[in-house]
mmCIF file of N, CA and C in Angstrom:
data_model
loop_
_atom_site.group_PDB
_atom_site.id
_atom_site.type_symbol
_atom_site.label_atom_id
_atom_site.label_comp_id
_atom_site.label_asym_id
_atom_site.label_seq_id
_atom_site.Cartn_x
_atom_site.Cartn_y
_atom_site.Cartn_z
ATOM 1 N N MET A 1 65.532 -84.736 36.549
ATOM 2 C CA MET A 1 66.882 -84.874 36.434
ATOM 3 C C MET A 1 67.490 -83.589 36.560
ATOM 4 N N ASP A 2 68.551 -83.541 37.340
ATOM 5 C CA ASP A 2 69.307 -82.302 37.448
ATOM 6 C C ASP A 2 70.380 -82.213 36.398
ATOM 7 N N LYS A 3 71.130 -81.042 36.395
ATOM 8 C CA LYS A 3 71.945 -80.700 35.332
ATOM 9 C C LYS A 3 73.113 -81.783 34.849
ATOM 10 N N LYS A 4 73.458 -82.222 36.055
ATOM 11 C CA LYS A 4 74.666 -83.276 35.975
ATOM 12 C C LYS A 4 74.164 -84.647 35.342
ATOM 13 N N GLU A 5 72.884 -85.005 35.737
ATOM 14 C CA GLU A 5 72.348 -86.197 35.253
ATOM 15 C C GLU A 5 71.971 -86.015 33.758
ATOM 16 N N LEU A 6 71.514 -84.782 33.307
ATOM 17 C CA LEU A 6 71.148 -84.518 31.964
ATOM 18 C C LEU A 6 72.422 -84.434 31.051
ATOM 19 N N LEU A 7 73.520 -83.937 31.586
ATOM 20 C CA LEU A 7 74.819 -84.062 30.896
ATOM 21 C C LEU A 7 75.279 -85.388 30.865
ATOM 22 N N LYS A 8 75.247 -86.186 31.828
ATOM 23 C CA LYS A 8 75.684 -87.678 31.678
ATOM 24 C C LYS A 8 74.903 -88.449 30.716
ATOM 25 N N SER A 9 73.553 -88.218 30.546
ATOM 26 C CA SER A 9 72.652 -88.894 29.725
ATOM 27 C C SER A 9 72.964 -88.449 28.260
ATOM 28 N N TYR A 10 73.247 -87.109 28.086
ATOM 29 C CA TYR A 10 73.530 -86.646 26.754
ATOM 30 C C TYR A 10 75.025 -87.276 26.284
ATOM 31 N N PHE A 11 75.962 -87.314 27.092
ATOM 32 C CA PHE A 11 77.093 -87.902 26.902
ATOM 33 C C PHE A 11 77.010 -89.366 26.435
ATOM 34 N N GLN A 12 76.315 -90.032 27.309
ATOM 35 C CA GLN A 12 75.965 -91.567 27.051
ATOM 36 C C GLN A 12 75.287 -91.659 25.521
ATOM 37 N N ALA A 13 74.300 -90.761 25.288
ATOM 38 C CA ALA A 13 73.678 -90.911 24.156
ATOM 39 C C ALA A 13 74.574 -90.555 22.918
ATOM 40 N N THR A 14 75.519 -89.571 23.119
ATOM 41 C CA THR A 14 76.378 -89.254 22.056
ATOM 42 C C THR A 14 77.450 -90.498 21.874
ATOM 43 N N VAL A 15 77.841 -91.038 22.825
ATOM 44 C CA VAL A 15 78.912 -92.236 22.697
ATOM 45 C C VAL A 15 78.190 -93.358 22.044
ATOM 46 N N GLU A 16 76.852 -93.508 22.381
ATOM 47 C CA GLU A 16 76.000 -94.690 21.775
ATOM 48 C C GLU A 16 75.966 -94.431 20.261
ATOM 49 N N SER A 17 75.641 -93.139 20.001
ATOM 50 C CA SER A 17 75.339 -92.753 18.497
ATOM 51 C C SER A 17 76.705 -92.978 17.772
ATOM 52 N N ALA A 18 77.810 -92.656 18.487
ATOM 53 C CA ALA A 18 79.059 -92.797 17.757
ATOM 54 C C ALA A 18 79.211 -94.345 17.413
ATOM 55 N N LYS A 19 79.005 -95.274 18.168
ATOM 56 C CA LYS A 19 79.167 -96.604 18.133
ATOM 57 C C LYS A 19 78.180 -97.255 17.080
ATOM 58 N N ILE A 20 76.962 -96.711 16.979
ATOM 59 C CA ILE A 20 76.084 -96.972 15.859
ATOM 60 C C ILE A 20 76.520 -96.546 14.466
ATOM 61 N N ALA A 21 77.053 -95.325 14.456
ATOM 62 C CA ALA A 21 77.567 -94.633 13.362
ATOM 63 C C ALA A 21 78.837 -95.425 12.695
ATOM 64 N N LYS A 22 79.574 -95.831 13.641
ATOM 65 C CA LYS A 22 80.720 -96.778 13.197
ATOM 66 C C LYS A 22 80.294 -97.976 12.524
ATOM 67 N N THR A 23 79.285 -98.597 13.213
ATOM 68 C CA THR A 23 78.734 -99.971 12.646
ATOM 69 C C THR A 23 78.008 -99.514 11.310
ATOM 70 N N LEU A 24 77.368 -98.423 11.188
ATOM 71 C CA LEU A 24 76.720 -98.110 9.896
ATOM 72 C C LEU A 24 77.766 -97.905 8.940
ATOM 73 N N SER A 25 78.828 -97.256 9.220
ATOM 74 C CA SER A 25 79.866 -96.983 8.333
ATOM 75 C C SER A 25 80.378 -98.234 7.767
ATOM 76 N N LEU A 26 80.742 -99.259 8.591
ATOM 77 C CA LEU A 26 81.258 -100.526 8.202
ATOM 78 C C LEU A 26 80.148 -101.423 7.267
ATOM 79 N N THR A 27 78.797 -101.191 7.694
ATOM 80 C CA THR A 27 77.807 -101.725 7.042
ATOM 81 C C THR A 27 77.704 -101.162 5.489
ATOM 82 N N LEU A 28 77.835 -99.738 5.465
ATOM 83 C CA LEU A 28 77.895 -99.128 4.224
ATOM 84 C C LEU A 28 78.952 -99.714 3.225
ATOM 85 N N ASP A 29 80.186 -99.910 3.893
ATOM 86 C CA ASP A 29 81.410 -100.402 3.184
ATOM 87 C C ASP A 29 80.877 -101.835 2.557
ATOM 88 N N ASP A 30 80.248 -102.756 3.417
ATOM 89 C CA ASP A 30 79.986 -103.976 3.008
ATOM 90 C C ASP A 30 78.819 -103.833 1.781
ATOM 91 N N ILE A 31 77.967 -102.970 1.865
ATOM 92 C CA ILE A 31 76.965 -102.757 0.880
ATOM 93 C C ILE A 31 77.628 -102.483 -0.333
ATOM 94 N N ARG A 32 78.677 -101.633 -0.444
ATOM 95 C CA ARG A 32 79.255 -101.175 -1.655
ATOM 96 C C ARG A 32 79.946 -102.506 -2.240
ATOM 97 N N GLN A 33 80.604 -103.323 -1.321
ATOM 98 C CA GLN A 33 81.410 -104.332 -1.949
ATOM 99 C C GLN A 33 80.453 -105.377 -2.509
ATOM 100 N N SER A 34 79.235 -105.620 -1.847
ATOM 101 C CA SER A 34 78.414 -106.589 -2.286
ATOM 102 C C SER A 34 77.611 -106.011 -3.691
ATOM 103 N N SER A 35 77.449 -104.672 -3.624
ATOM 104 C CA SER A 35 76.920 -104.100 -4.837
ATOM 105 C C SER A 35 77.857 -104.302 -6.009
ATOM 106 N N LEU A 36 79.000 -103.998 -5.932
ATOM 107 C CA LEU A 36 80.031 -104.220 -7.006
ATOM 108 C C LEU A 36 80.158 -105.641 -7.439
ATOM 109 N N LYS A 37 79.724 -106.568 -6.663
ATOM 110 C CA LYS A 37 79.872 -108.104 -6.958
ATOM 111 C C LYS A 37 78.390 -108.487 -7.605
ATOM 112 N N PHE A 38 77.461 -107.433 -7.572
ATOM 113 C CA PHE A 38 76.094 -107.741 -7.984
ATOM 114 C C PHE A 38 75.313 -108.714 -7.050
ATOM 115 N N ASP A 39 75.868 -108.850 -5.718
ATOM 116 C CA ASP A 39 75.225 -109.801 -4.925
ATOM 117 C C ASP A 39 73.994 -109.151 -4.405
ATOM 118 N N HIS A 40 72.778 -109.347 -5.008
ATOM 119 C CA HIS A 40 71.499 -108.532 -4.650
ATOM 120 C C HIS A 40 71.029 -108.985 -3.170
ATOM 121 N N ALA A 41 71.132 -110.369 -3.027
ATOM 122 C CA ALA A 41 70.531 -110.855 -1.751
ATOM 123 C C ALA A 41 71.348 -110.317 -0.485
ATOM 124 N N ARG A 42 72.614 -110.244 -0.596
ATOM 125 C CA ARG A 42 73.444 -109.544 0.488
ATOM 126 C C ARG A 42 73.177 -108.288 0.487
ATOM 127 N N VAL A 43 73.051 -107.405 -0.559
ATOM 128 C CA VAL A 43 72.800 -106.059 -0.664
ATOM 129 C C VAL A 43 71.448 -105.794 0.220
ATOM 130 N N SER A 44 70.412 -106.485 -0.135
ATOM 131 C CA SER A 44 69.383 -106.365 0.533
ATOM 132 C C SER A 44 69.130 -106.648 1.893
ATOM 133 N N GLU A 45 70.038 -107.618 2.296
ATOM 134 C CA GLU A 45 70.178 -107.947 3.846
ATOM 135 C C GLU A 45 70.813 -106.823 4.403
ATOM 136 N N LEU A 46 71.898 -106.214 3.764
ATOM 137 C CA LEU A 46 72.735 -105.268 4.515
ATOM 138 C C LEU A 46 71.895 -103.813 4.511
ATOM 139 N N ASN A 47 71.035 -103.659 3.374
ATOM 140 C CA ASN A 47 70.387 -102.478 3.350
ATOM 141 C C ASN A 47 69.300 -102.434 4.543
ATOM 142 N N GLN A 48 68.770 -103.578 4.950
ATOM 143 C CA GLN A 48 67.862 -103.714 6.186
ATOM 144 C C GLN A 48 68.486 -103.349 7.402
ATOM 145 N N ASN A 49 69.809 -103.883 7.456
ATOM 146 C CA ASN A 49 70.678 -103.489 8.654
ATOM 147 C C ASN A 49 70.944 -102.232 8.811
ATOM 148 N N ALA A 50 71.272 -101.599 7.613
ATOM 149 C CA ALA A 50 71.585 -100.088 7.537
ATOM 150 C C ALA A 50 70.384 -99.204 7.760
ATOM 151 N N THR A 51 69.335 -99.677 7.388
ATOM 152 C CA THR A 51 67.989 -99.038 7.885
ATOM 153 C C THR A 51 67.656 -98.875 9.289
ATOM 154 N N GLU A 52 67.960 -100.204 9.951
ATOM 155 C CA GLU A 52 67.746 -100.213 11.255
ATOM 156 C C GLU A 52 68.778 -99.490 12.079
ATOM 157 N N LEU A 53 70.072 -99.412 11.691
ATOM 158 C CA LEU A 53 71.089 -98.554 12.348
ATOM 159 C C LEU A 53 70.742 -97.037 12.076
ATOM 160 N N SER A 54 70.283 -96.720 11.002
ATOM 161 C CA SER A 54 69.830 -95.313 10.645
ATOM 162 C C SER A 54 68.636 -94.953 11.623
ATOM 163 N N GLU A 55 67.743 -95.711 11.914
ATOM 164 C CA GLU A 55 66.537 -95.338 12.815
ATOM 165 C C GLU A 55 67.028 -95.321 14.127
ATOM 166 N N ALA A 56 67.953 -96.163 14.572
ATOM 167 C CA ALA A 56 68.468 -96.032 15.925
ATOM 168 C C ALA A 56 69.202 -94.762 16.037
ATOM 169 N N LEU A 57 70.126 -94.390 15.079
ATOM 170 C CA LEU A 57 70.696 -93.084 15.110
ATOM 171 C C LEU A 57 69.897 -91.854 15.255
ATOM 172 N N ARG A 58 68.573 -92.089 14.480
ATOM 173 C CA ARG A 58 67.683 -90.944 14.404
ATOM 174 C C ARG A 58 66.966 -90.830 15.697
ATOM 175 N N LYS A 59 66.849 -91.816 16.442
ATOM 176 C CA LYS A 59 66.262 -91.833 17.710
ATOM 177 C C LYS A 59 67.164 -91.128 18.755
ATOM 178 N N LEU A 60 68.273 -91.594 18.546
ATOM 179 C CA LEU A 60 69.343 -91.000 19.674
ATOM 180 C C LEU A 60 69.434 -89.630 19.304
ATOM 181 N N HIS A 61 69.416 -89.155 18.172
ATOM 182 C CA HIS A 61 69.621 -87.690 17.712
ATOM 183 C C HIS A 61 68.359 -86.945 18.349
ATOM 184 N N PHE A 62 67.206 -87.387 18.261
ATOM 185 C CA PHE A 62 66.221 -86.703 18.978
ATOM 186 C C PHE A 62 66.340 -86.663 20.580
ATOM 187 N N GLU A 63 66.845 -87.841 21.051
ATOM 188 C CA GLU A 63 67.151 -88.021 22.497
ATOM 189 C C GLU A 63 68.025 -86.922 22.954
ATOM 190 N N ARG A 64 69.155 -86.807 22.185
ATOM 191 C CA ARG A 64 70.187 -85.853 22.569
ATOM 192 C C ARG A 64 69.702 -84.489 22.324
ATOM 193 N N LYS A 65 68.793 -84.235 21.357
ATOM 194 C CA LYS A 65 68.273 -82.932 21.156
ATOM 195 C C LYS A 65 67.388 -82.484 22.313
ATOM 196 N N GLU A 66 66.462 -83.429 22.850
ATOM 197 C CA GLU A 66 65.629 -83.182 23.876
ATOM 198 C C GLU A 66 66.401 -82.821 25.235
ATOM 199 N N LEU A 67 67.399 -83.595 25.441
ATOM 200 C CA LEU A 67 68.290 -83.432 26.604
ATOM 201 C C LEU A 67 68.829 -82.006 26.501
ATOM 202 N N ALA A 68 69.507 -81.649 25.200
ATOM 203 C CA ALA A 68 69.990 -80.355 25.105
ATOM 204 C C ALA A 68 68.997 -79.108 25.335
ATOM 205 N N VAL A 69 67.785 -79.313 24.990
ATOM 206 C CA VAL A 69 66.813 -78.391 25.298
ATOM 207 C C VAL A 69 66.571 -78.235 26.737
ATOM 208 N N GLN A 70 66.605 -79.370 27.514
ATOM 209 C CA GLN A 70 66.342 -79.368 28.788
ATOM 210 C C GLN A 70 67.578 -78.536 29.506
ATOM 211 N N LEU A 71 68.775 -78.736 28.919
ATOM 212 C CA LEU A 71 69.874 -77.882 29.519
ATOM 213 C C LEU A 71 69.999 -76.523 28.910
ATOM 214 N N GLY A 72 68.864 -76.096 28.253
ATOM 215 C CA GLY A 72 68.797 -74.767 27.856
ATOM 216 C C GLY A 72 69.146 -74.452 26.528
ATOM 217 N N CYS A 73 69.564 -75.324 25.511
ATOM 218 C CA CYS A 73 70.022 -75.090 24.394
ATOM 219 C C CYS A 73 68.710 -74.889 23.300
ATOM 220 N N ARG A 74 68.558 -73.932 22.672
ATOM 221 C CA ARG A 74 67.469 -73.670 21.770
ATOM 222 C C ARG A 74 67.915 -73.651 20.239
ATOM 223 N N HIS A 75 69.201 -73.475 19.982
ATOM 224 C CA HIS A 75 69.718 -73.386 18.744
ATOM 225 C C HIS A 75 69.682 -74.579 17.928
ATOM 226 N N HIS A 76 69.467 -74.586 16.526
ATOM 227 C CA HIS A 76 69.400 -75.724 15.721
ATOM 228 C C HIS A 76 70.704 -76.484 15.906
ATOM 229 N N ARG A 77 71.750 -75.918 16.031
ATOM 230 C CA ARG A 77 73.173 -76.629 16.120
ATOM 231 C C ARG A 77 73.418 -76.706 17.705
ATOM 232 N N TYR A 78 72.369 -77.536 18.333
ATOM 233 C CA TYR A 78 72.407 -77.739 19.820
ATOM 234 C C TYR A 78 73.669 -78.168 20.283
ATOM 235 N N ALA A 79 74.319 -79.041 19.544
ATOM 236 C CA ALA A 79 75.676 -79.598 20.096
ATOM 237 C C ALA A 79 76.672 -78.662 20.365
ATOM 238 N N THR A 80 76.748 -77.685 19.291
ATOM 239 C CA THR A 80 77.892 -76.563 19.523
ATOM 240 C C THR A 80 77.255 -75.644 20.564
ATOM 241 N N ASP A 81 76.101 -75.428 20.714
ATOM 242 C CA ASP A 81 75.540 -74.636 21.748
ATOM 243 C C ASP A 81 75.875 -75.023 23.122
ATOM 244 N N LEU A 82 75.688 -76.458 23.218
ATOM 245 C CA LEU A 82 75.915 -77.123 24.520
ATOM 246 C C LEU A 82 77.419 -76.986 24.881
ATOM 247 N N VAL A 83 78.363 -77.239 23.891
ATOM 248 C CA VAL A 83 79.617 -77.163 24.255
ATOM 249 C C VAL A 83 80.144 -75.755 24.679
ATOM 250 N N HIS A 84 79.547 -74.852 24.041
ATOM 251 C CA HIS A 84 79.903 -73.415 24.341
ATOM 252 C C HIS A 84 79.256 -72.853 25.685
ATOM 253 N N ARG A 85 78.380 -73.679 26.231
ATOM 254 C CA ARG A 85 77.713 -73.274 27.399
ATOM 255 C C ARG A 85 78.643 -73.986 28.602
ATOM 256 N N MET A 86 79.449 -74.794 28.273
ATOM 257 C CA MET A 86 80.163 -75.504 29.284
ATOM 258 C C MET A 86 81.545 -74.982 29.422
ATOM 259 N N SER A 87 82.366 -75.582 30.410
ATOM 260 C CA SER A 87 83.789 -75.217 30.619
ATOM 261 C C SER A 87 84.380 -76.442 31.201
ATOM 262 N N GLY A 88 85.768 -76.240 31.036
ATOM 263 C CA GLY A 88 86.630 -77.166 31.809
ATOM 264 C C GLY A 88 86.674 -78.688 31.334
ATOM 265 N N LYS A 89 86.725 -79.580 32.012
ATOM 266 C CA LYS A 89 86.907 -81.002 31.783
ATOM 267 C C LYS A 89 85.555 -81.593 31.069
ATOM 268 N N ALA A 90 84.590 -80.967 31.551
ATOM 269 C CA ALA A 90 83.257 -81.409 30.918
ATOM 270 C C ALA A 90 83.007 -80.971 29.650
ATOM 271 N N GLN A 91 83.430 -79.765 29.392
ATOM 272 C CA GLN A 91 83.459 -79.139 27.908
ATOM 273 C C GLN A 91 84.229 -80.137 27.039
ATOM 274 N N GLU A 92 85.424 -80.187 27.430
ATOM 275 C CA GLU A 92 86.544 -80.978 26.639
ATOM 276 C C GLU A 92 85.710 -82.396 26.417
ATOM 277 N N THR A 93 85.398 -83.202 27.411
ATOM 278 C CA THR A 93 84.809 -84.551 27.136
ATOM 279 C C THR A 93 83.509 -84.407 26.204
ATOM 280 N N ILE A 94 82.613 -83.537 26.314
ATOM 281 C CA ILE A 94 81.481 -83.377 25.432
ATOM 282 C C ILE A 94 81.976 -83.119 24.063
ATOM 283 N N LYS A 95 82.932 -82.216 23.996
ATOM 284 C CA LYS A 95 83.429 -81.695 22.558
ATOM 285 C C LYS A 95 84.036 -82.875 21.950
ATOM 286 N N LYS A 96 84.915 -83.523 22.598
ATOM 287 C CA LYS A 96 85.466 -84.643 22.009
ATOM 288 C C LYS A 96 84.667 -85.780 21.416
ATOM 289 N N ALA A 97 83.653 -86.181 22.282
ATOM 290 C CA ALA A 97 82.444 -87.024 21.890
ATOM 291 C C ALA A 97 81.726 -86.515 20.669
ATOM 292 N N THR A 98 81.487 -85.323 20.699
ATOM 293 C CA THR A 98 80.698 -84.561 19.688
ATOM 294 C C THR A 98 81.450 -84.627 18.362
ATOM 295 N N ASP A 99 82.785 -84.257 18.446
ATOM 296 C CA ASP A 99 83.511 -84.141 17.366
ATOM 297 C C ASP A 99 83.689 -85.649 16.594
ATOM 298 N N GLU A 100 83.818 -86.603 17.475
ATOM 299 C CA GLU A 100 83.836 -87.981 16.887
ATOM 300 C C GLU A 100 82.700 -88.349 16.253
ATOM 301 N N LEU A 101 81.448 -88.031 16.757
ATOM 302 C CA LEU A 101 80.269 -88.369 16.310
ATOM 303 C C LEU A 101 80.075 -87.809 14.959
ATOM 304 N N HIS A 102 80.386 -86.490 14.883
ATOM 305 C CA HIS A 102 80.262 -85.649 13.736
ATOM 306 C C HIS A 102 81.160 -86.266 12.528
ATOM 307 N N GLU A 103 82.417 -86.680 12.865
ATOM 308 C CA GLU A 103 83.178 -87.250 11.831
ATOM 309 C C GLU A 103 82.572 -88.571 11.274
ATOM 310 N N LEU A 104 82.190 -89.341 12.177
ATOM 311 C CA LEU A 104 81.531 -90.737 11.780
ATOM 312 C C LEU A 104 80.389 -90.511 11.019
ATOM 313 N N VAL A 105 79.547 -89.574 11.288
ATOM 314 C CA VAL A 105 78.354 -89.372 10.527
ATOM 315 C C VAL A 105 78.609 -88.701 9.242
ATOM 316 N N LEU A 106 79.628 -87.795 9.124
ATOM 317 C CA LEU A 106 80.000 -87.286 7.800
ATOM 318 C C LEU A 106 80.543 -88.443 6.954
ATOM 319 N N GLU A 107 81.270 -89.243 7.584
ATOM 320 C CA GLU A 107 81.855 -90.606 6.932
ATOM 321 C C GLU A 107 80.622 -91.356 6.213
ATOM 322 N N CYS A 108 79.722 -91.605 7.097
ATOM 323 C CA CYS A 108 78.316 -92.343 6.580
ATOM 324 C C CYS A 108 77.863 -91.488 5.449
ATOM 325 N N GLN A 109 77.717 -90.248 5.584
ATOM 326 C CA GLN A 109 77.048 -89.497 4.488
ATOM 327 C C GLN A 109 77.890 -89.610 3.165
ATOM 328 N N ASN A 110 79.057 -89.437 3.338
ATOM 329 C CA ASN A 110 79.873 -89.462 2.207
ATOM 330 C C ASN A 110 80.040 -90.891 1.537
ATOM 331 N N LYS A 111 79.980 -91.998 2.407
ATOM 332 C CA LYS A 111 79.696 -93.271 1.754
ATOM 333 C C LYS A 111 78.424 -93.645 1.128
ATOM 334 N N THR A 112 77.375 -93.023 1.704
ATOM 335 C CA THR A 112 75.914 -93.105 1.068
ATOM 336 C C THR A 112 75.984 -92.313 -0.170
ATOM 337 N N GLU A 113 76.576 -91.348 -0.316
ATOM 338 C CA GLU A 113 76.542 -90.348 -1.619
ATOM 339 C C GLU A 113 77.400 -91.428 -2.570
ATOM 340 N N LEU A 114 78.412 -91.891 -2.236
ATOM 341 C CA LEU A 114 79.298 -92.620 -3.152
ATOM 342 C C LEU A 114 78.491 -93.910 -3.710
ATOM 343 N N HIS A 115 77.839 -94.474 -2.658
ATOM 344 C CA HIS A 115 76.915 -95.650 -3.141
ATOM 345 C C HIS A 115 75.782 -95.320 -4.065
ATOM 346 N N THR A 116 75.192 -94.191 -3.722
ATOM 347 C CA THR A 116 74.128 -93.706 -4.613
ATOM 348 C C THR A 116 74.804 -93.514 -6.149
ATOM 349 N N ARG A 117 75.889 -92.938 -6.182
ATOM 350 C CA ARG A 117 76.538 -92.794 -7.397
ATOM 351 C C ARG A 117 76.829 -93.925 -8.187
ATOM 352 N N LEU A 118 77.147 -94.915 -7.399
ATOM 353 C CA LEU A 118 77.459 -96.261 -7.914
ATOM 354 C C LEU A 118 76.106 -96.901 -8.544
ATOM 355 N N VAL A 119 75.063 -96.936 -7.694
ATOM 356 C CA VAL A 119 73.903 -97.527 -8.149
ATOM 357 C C VAL A 119 73.360 -96.729 -9.490
ATOM 358 N N ILE A 120 73.462 -95.519 -9.397
ATOM 359 C CA ILE A 120 73.058 -94.787 -10.696
ATOM 360 C C ILE A 120 73.839 -95.207 -11.840
ATOM 361 N N GLN A 121 75.085 -95.474 -11.660
ATOM 362 C CA GLN A 121 75.953 -95.771 -12.859
ATOM 363 C C GLN A 121 75.549 -97.325 -13.217
ATOM 364 N N GLN A 122 75.301 -98.097 -12.336
ATOM 365 C CA GLN A 122 74.835 -99.564 -12.601
ATOM 366 C C GLN A 122 73.444 -99.394 -13.368
ATOM 367 N N GLN A 123 72.635 -98.612 -12.936
ATOM 368 C CA GLN A 123 71.398 -98.519 -13.413
ATOM 369 C C GLN A 123 71.526 -98.078 -14.962
ATOM 370 N N GLN A 124 72.395 -97.109 -15.106
ATOM 371 C CA GLN A 124 72.584 -96.605 -16.583
ATOM 372 C C GLN A 124 73.200 -97.699 -17.482
ATOM 373 N N VAL A 125 74.167 -98.569 -16.912
ATOM 374 C CA VAL A 125 74.687 -99.682 -17.637
ATOM 375 C C VAL A 125 73.616 -100.527 -18.088
ATOM 376 N N ILE A 126 72.710 -100.848 -17.143
ATOM 377 C CA ILE A 126 71.543 -101.908 -17.351
ATOM 378 C C ILE A 126 70.656 -101.358 -18.311
ATOM 379 N N LYS A 127 70.340 -100.065 -18.174
ATOM 380 C CA LYS A 127 69.435 -99.330 -19.194
ATOM 381 C C LYS A 127 69.872 -99.442 -20.694
ATOM 382 N N ASP A 128 71.165 -99.051 -20.722
ATOM 383 C CA ASP A 128 71.852 -99.126 -21.874
ATOM 384 C C ASP A 128 71.770 -100.441 -22.716
ATOM 385 N N ALA A 129 72.093 -101.351 -21.817
ATOM 386 C CA ALA A 129 71.936 -102.755 -22.453
ATOM 387 C C ALA A 129 70.504 -103.177 -22.869
ATOM 388 N N VAL A 130 69.561 -102.869 -22.059
ATOM 389 C CA VAL A 130 68.213 -103.260 -22.410
ATOM 390 C C VAL A 130 67.888 -102.394 -23.660
ATOM 391 N N ASP A 131 68.275 -101.236 -23.715
ATOM 392 C CA ASP A 131 67.926 -100.419 -24.909
ATOM 393 C C ASP A 131 68.722 -100.964 -26.240
ATOM 394 N N SER A 132 69.774 -101.284 -26.147
ATOM 395 C CA SER A 132 70.624 -101.982 -27.347
ATOM 396 C C SER A 132 70.147 -103.256 -27.603
ATOM 397 N N LEU A 133 69.331 -104.019 -26.891
ATOM 398 C CA LEU A 133 68.870 -105.264 -27.176
ATOM 399 C C LEU A 133 67.243 -105.314 -27.572
ATOM 400 N N ARG A 134 66.709 -103.959 -27.451
ATOM 401 C CA ARG A 134 65.282 -103.822 -27.858
ATOM 402 C C ARG A 134 65.181 -104.049 -29.327
ATOM 403 N N VAL A 135 64.298 -104.956 -29.671
ATOM 404 C CA VAL A 135 64.055 -105.203 -31.171
ATOM 405 C C VAL A 135 62.743 -104.687 -31.552
ATOM 406 N N GLU A 136 62.662 -103.904 -32.535
ATOM 407 C CA GLU A 136 61.529 -103.281 -33.140
ATOM 408 C C GLU A 136 61.002 -104.092 -34.322
ATOM 409 N N VAL A 137 59.870 -104.371 -34.449
ATOM 410 C CA VAL A 137 59.530 -105.068 -35.660
ATOM 411 C C VAL A 137 58.364 -104.108 -36.311
ATOM 412 N N ASN A 138 58.738 -103.773 -37.565
ATOM 413 C CA ASN A 138 57.870 -102.833 -38.418
ATOM 414 C C ASN A 138 57.154 -103.777 -39.396
ATOM 415 N N ALA A 139 55.713 -103.955 -39.193
ATOM 416 C CA ALA A 139 55.147 -104.822 -40.160
ATOM 417 C C ALA A 139 54.261 -104.037 -41.057
#
C-alpha cells in the first residue's frame, strides 16, 4: 500500500472506531438503566453486547496502530504523531476524526467507571442486608 492508501485505511478505521464507540456508549447507558432496575437478564445481555463492541474497538485500535507504524509513527501516542506528520486538509480531516474518537472513548471510560461505582454500591447494600439477616445460634 502506498502512503495515500494507508492514510485512507487509517481514516476509515478511525471513523469505524467512532461508530462502534458511540454504540458502546449507548449500550453502557442501557446497562446503567437496567442495573438500576435490577433487571439482571437485560444487564447480562447488554454486557455481552458491550464485550463484543469492546473487542471490535480493540481490534480496530491495533489495526490503526499497525497502519500508523507503516506510516512511520513509532510513538506510543501514534495518533498525535500521525496528525503532526501531516499538513493541510488531510491533517485537518484526520485530526477531526481522531478528536471525535477520543471524546467518544473518554465518554465510554467515564460511563464504565460510573457503572462500576454503581455495582459496588449495590454489592454493599446486598452485603449489609445479608449481614443484618444472619442469625447465629449459640448452643
